[in-house]
CSV table of C-alpha atoms in Angstrom, one decimal:
chain,number,residue,atom,x,y,z
A,22,LEU,CA,-7.3,-26.3,-4.0
A,23,TYR,CA,-9.2,-23.1,-3.6
A,24,ASN,CA,-11.9,-24.6,-1.3
A,25,THR,CA,-9.2,-26.4,0.8
A,26,CYS,CA,-7.3,-23.1,1.3
A,27,THR,CA,-10.4,-21.3,2.3
A,28,ILE,CA,-11.4,-24.0,4.8
A,29,ALA,CA,-7.8,-23.9,6.2
A,30,ILE,CA,-7.9,-20.1,6.6
A,31,ASN,CA,-11.4,-20.2,8.1
A,32,LEU,CA,-10.3,-22.9,10.6
A,33,MET,CA,-7.2,-20.8,11.5
A,34,GLU,CA,-9.5,-17.8,12.1
A,35,ILE,CA,-11.8,-19.9,14.4
A,36,ILE,CA,-8.8,-21.2,16.4
A,37,ARG,CA,-7.3,-17.7,16.7
A,38,HIS,CA,-10.7,-16.3,17.8
A,39,ARG,CA,-11.1,-19.0,20.4
A,40,THR,CA,-7.5,-18.4,21.6
A,41,TYR,CA,-8.3,-14.7,22.0
A,42,LYS,CA,-11.4,-15.6,24.1
A,43,ILE,CA,-9.5,-17.9,26.3
A,44,MET,CA,-6.6,-15.4,26.6
A,45,ALA,CA,-9.1,-12.6,27.6
A,46,PHE,CA,-10.7,-14.8,30.2
A,47,TYR,CA,-7.3,-15.8,31.5
A,48,LEU,CA,-6.2,-12.1,31.8
A,49,ALA,CA,-9.5,-11.1,33.5
A,50,ILE,CA,-9.0,-13.9,36.1
A,51,LYS,CA,-5.4,-12.9,36.6
A,52,GLU,CA,-6.3,-9.2,37.1
A,53,ILE,CA,-9.1,-10.1,39.5
A,54,TRP,CA,-6.6,-12.2,41.5
A,55,ARG,CA,-4.0,-9.5,41.5
A,56,TYR,CA,-6.4,-6.9,42.8
A,57,ARG,CA,-8.6,-9.2,44.8
A,58,GLY,CA,-9.0,-6.8,47.7
A,59,ARG,CA,-10.3,-4.0,45.5
A,60,TYR,CA,-12.7,-6.4,43.7
A,61,LEU,CA,-13.9,-7.9,47.0
A,62,LEU,CA,-14.7,-4.4,48.3
A,63,PHE,CA,-16.4,-3.4,45.1
A,64,SER,CA,-18.5,-6.5,45.2
A,65,LEU,CA,-19.3,-5.9,48.8
A,66,VAL,CA,-20.5,-2.4,48.1
A,67,ILE,CA,-22.7,-3.7,45.2
A,68,ALA,CA,-24.2,-6.3,47.5
A,69,LEU,CA,-24.9,-3.8,50.3
A,70,ILE,CA,-26.5,-1.3,47.9
A,71,THR,CA,-28.7,-4.2,46.5
A,72,THR,CA,-29.7,-5.2,50.0
A,73,LEU,CA,-30.5,-1.6,50.9
A,74,VAL,CA,-32.7,-1.1,47.8
A,75,LEU,CA,-34.6,-4.3,48.5
A,76,PHE,CA,-35.1,-3.3,52.2
A,77,ILE,CA,-36.4,0.1,51.3
A,78,ALA,CA,-38.7,-1.4,48.7
A,79,ALA,CA,-40.1,-3.9,51.2
A,80,LEU,CA,-40.5,-1.1,53.8
A,81,ALA,CA,-42.3,1.2,51.3
A,82,GLY,CA,-44.6,-1.7,50.3
A,83,GLY,CA,-45.5,-2.4,53.9
A,84,LEU,CA,-46.2,1.2,54.8
A,85,ALA,CA,-48.3,1.6,51.7
A,86,ASN,CA,-50.3,-1.5,52.6
A,87,ALA,CA,-50.9,-0.3,56.1
A,88,ASN,CA,-52.1,3.1,54.9
A,89,LYS,CA,-54.7,1.7,52.5
A,90,GLN,CA,-55.9,-1.1,54.9
A,91,PHE,CA,-58.6,1.1,56.4
A,92,ILE,CA,-59.9,2.2,53.0
A,93,GLU,CA,-60.0,-1.4,51.7
A,94,LYS,CA,-62.1,-2.5,54.7
A,95,LEU,CA,-64.4,0.5,54.5
A,96,ASP,CA,-68.1,-0.3,54.1
A,97,ALA,CA,-68.6,2.1,51.2
A,98,ASP,CA,-69.4,1.8,47.5
A,99,LEU,CA,-67.8,5.0,46.5
A,100,LEU,CA,-65.1,7.4,47.7
A,101,VAL,CA,-65.2,11.1,46.7
A,102,PHE,CA,-62.0,13.1,46.5
A,103,GLN,CA,-61.3,16.7,45.9
A,104,GLU,CA,-60.2,17.6,42.4
A,105,ASN,CA,-56.4,17.6,41.6
A,106,THR,CA,-55.3,15.5,44.6
A,107,ASP,CA,-54.3,12.4,42.7
A,108,LEU,CA,-56.8,10.3,44.7
A,109,GLN,CA,-54.8,10.8,47.9
A,110,ALA,CA,-57.0,10.7,50.9
A,111,THR,CA,-54.6,12.7,53.1
A,112,SER,CA,-54.6,15.6,50.5
A,113,SER,CA,-58.3,15.7,49.7
A,114,ARG,CA,-60.4,18.3,51.6
A,115,LEU,CA,-64.2,18.5,51.1
A,116,ASP,CA,-66.3,21.0,53.0
A,117,GLU,CA,-69.7,20.5,54.7
A,118,ALA,CA,-71.5,22.1,51.7
A,119,LYS,CA,-70.0,19.5,49.3
A,120,LEU,CA,-71.0,16.7,51.8
A,121,ARG,CA,-74.6,17.9,51.9
A,122,GLU,CA,-74.6,18.1,48.1
A,123,ILE,CA,-73.4,14.5,47.9
A,124,ARG,CA,-76.0,13.4,50.4
A,125,ARG,CA,-78.8,14.9,48.1
A,126,ILE,CA,-77.7,12.9,45.1
A,127,THR,CA,-80.4,10.3,44.1
A,128,GLY,CA,-79.3,6.8,45.1
A,129,VAL,CA,-76.9,7.8,47.9
A,130,ALA,CA,-78.2,6.1,51.1
A,131,SER,CA,-75.6,7.8,53.4
A,132,ALA,CA,-72.4,9.6,53.2
A,133,GLY,CA,-69.8,10.4,55.8
A,134,PRO,CA,-66.6,12.4,55.9
A,135,LEU,CA,-63.2,10.9,56.5
A,136,ALA,CA,-60.2,12.8,57.7
A,137,PHE,CA,-56.6,11.5,58.0
A,138,SER,CA,-53.7,12.8,60.1
A,139,THR,CA,-50.9,11.6,62.3
A,140,GLY,CA,-50.2,12.0,66.0
A,141,THR,CA,-48.4,10.6,69.0
A,142,ILE,CA,-49.9,8.9,72.1
A,143,VAL,CA,-47.9,10.4,75.0
A,144,PHE,CA,-47.8,8.5,78.3
A,145,THR,CA,-47.2,10.0,81.7
A,146,ASP,CA,-45.5,7.0,83.2
A,147,ARG,CA,-42.3,7.4,81.1
A,148,GLN,CA,-43.4,4.8,78.6
A,149,GLU,CA,-42.1,5.4,75.0
A,150,PRO,CA,-44.5,7.5,72.9
A,151,VAL,CA,-46.4,5.7,70.2
A,152,ASP,CA,-46.8,7.3,66.7
A,153,VAL,CA,-50.3,6.6,65.3
A,154,SER,CA,-52.4,7.4,62.2
A,155,LEU,CA,-55.5,9.3,63.0
A,156,ILE,CA,-58.8,8.7,61.1
A,157,GLY,CA,-61.7,11.1,61.8
A,158,VAL,CA,-65.2,9.8,61.1
A,159,GLU,CA,-68.7,10.9,61.7
A,160,ALA,CA,-70.6,8.6,64.2
A,161,GLY,CA,-73.1,6.2,62.5
A,162,GLN,CA,-71.9,7.1,59.0
A,163,PRO,CA,-69.8,5.0,56.5
A,164,GLY,CA,-66.3,4.8,57.9
A,165,ASP,CA,-67.4,4.3,61.5
A,166,PRO,CA,-65.3,1.2,62.4
A,167,ALA,CA,-66.6,-2.0,63.9
A,168,LEU,CA,-65.5,-2.6,67.5
A,169,LEU,CA,-64.1,-5.6,69.4
A,170,SER,CA,-65.0,-4.2,72.8
A,171,GLY,CA,-66.4,-1.0,74.3
A,172,ALA,CA,-69.1,1.4,73.1
A,173,GLY,CA,-69.1,2.8,69.6
A,174,LEU,CA,-68.8,6.4,68.7
A,175,GLN,CA,-71.8,8.6,69.5
A,176,ALA,CA,-72.6,12.0,68.0
A,177,LYS,CA,-73.5,13.6,71.3
A,178,ARG,CA,-70.2,12.8,73.1
A,179,LYS,CA,-66.9,14.3,72.3
A,180,GLY,CA,-63.4,13.4,73.2
A,181,GLU,CA,-63.7,9.7,72.3
A,182,VAL,CA,-61.3,7.6,70.3
A,183,ILE,CA,-61.3,4.1,69.0
A,184,ILE,CA,-57.8,2.5,68.9
A,185,ASN,CA,-56.5,-0.5,67.0
A,186,GLN,CA,-56.0,-3.7,69.0
A,187,SER,CA,-52.3,-3.8,68.4
A,188,ILE,CA,-51.9,-0.2,69.7
A,189,ALA,CA,-53.9,-1.2,72.8
A,190,GLU,CA,-51.7,-4.2,73.4
A,191,GLN,CA,-48.5,-2.2,72.8
A,192,SER,CA,-49.5,0.7,75.0
A,193,GLY,CA,-51.4,-1.2,77.7
A,194,LEU,CA,-54.5,1.0,77.3
A,195,ARG,CA,-57.9,-0.4,78.3
A,196,VAL,CA,-61.4,0.6,77.5
A,197,GLY,CA,-62.4,3.7,79.4
A,198,GLU,CA,-58.9,5.0,80.1
A,199,VAL,CA,-57.8,8.5,79.2
A,200,LEU,CA,-55.0,9.0,76.8
A,201,VAL,CA,-53.0,12.1,75.8
A,202,LEU,CA,-52.7,12.6,72.1
A,203,LYS,CA,-50.2,15.1,70.6
A,204,THR,CA,-50.7,16.4,67.1
A,205,ILE,CA,-49.3,19.3,65.1
A,206,GLN,CA,-51.8,21.9,64.0
A,207,GLY,CA,-50.1,24.3,61.6
A,208,VAL,CA,-46.9,24.9,63.4
A,209,ASP,CA,-48.2,24.4,67.0
A,210,GLU,CA,-48.1,21.2,68.9
A,211,GLU,CA,-51.4,20.5,70.7
């Protein structure tokens, strides 16, 4: 008799527990239906925030990839950064004395400085300006980019630039043309 009563009580507890679950689910659905406009707006806000986060993550990944593309294709075995710059090329500054010191190290065949900045190509024919990343290199040293057309950089000539093929196509610039480049030096535009 004891075992039968215990089983009956346990069975009643299971039925009551399942009834509460079904009742809770029923009440939740009823509440959502009653305030469907509020729940729809709330769900829409969550969906928009999720989309925004995914969009920003994709944009950041693309920009990060574009910034490191030059360094990945660089024909160098080693990059040297200034101390305490977290290996960020745009923050690292090494002077000429450090470059000469690096060139004197046994086993270093050649070493060349790299400088990174940003600027804008300005057009005189009312075409929209194009924002560009600037990479300064020493002619004939590691970092000097390979060209698809035109002459390479030469140490004796100044005022020469090499532009990316997509920038050339976007802006309509051809080999030998003059371009106006606007940069900010300190607080002054040049």
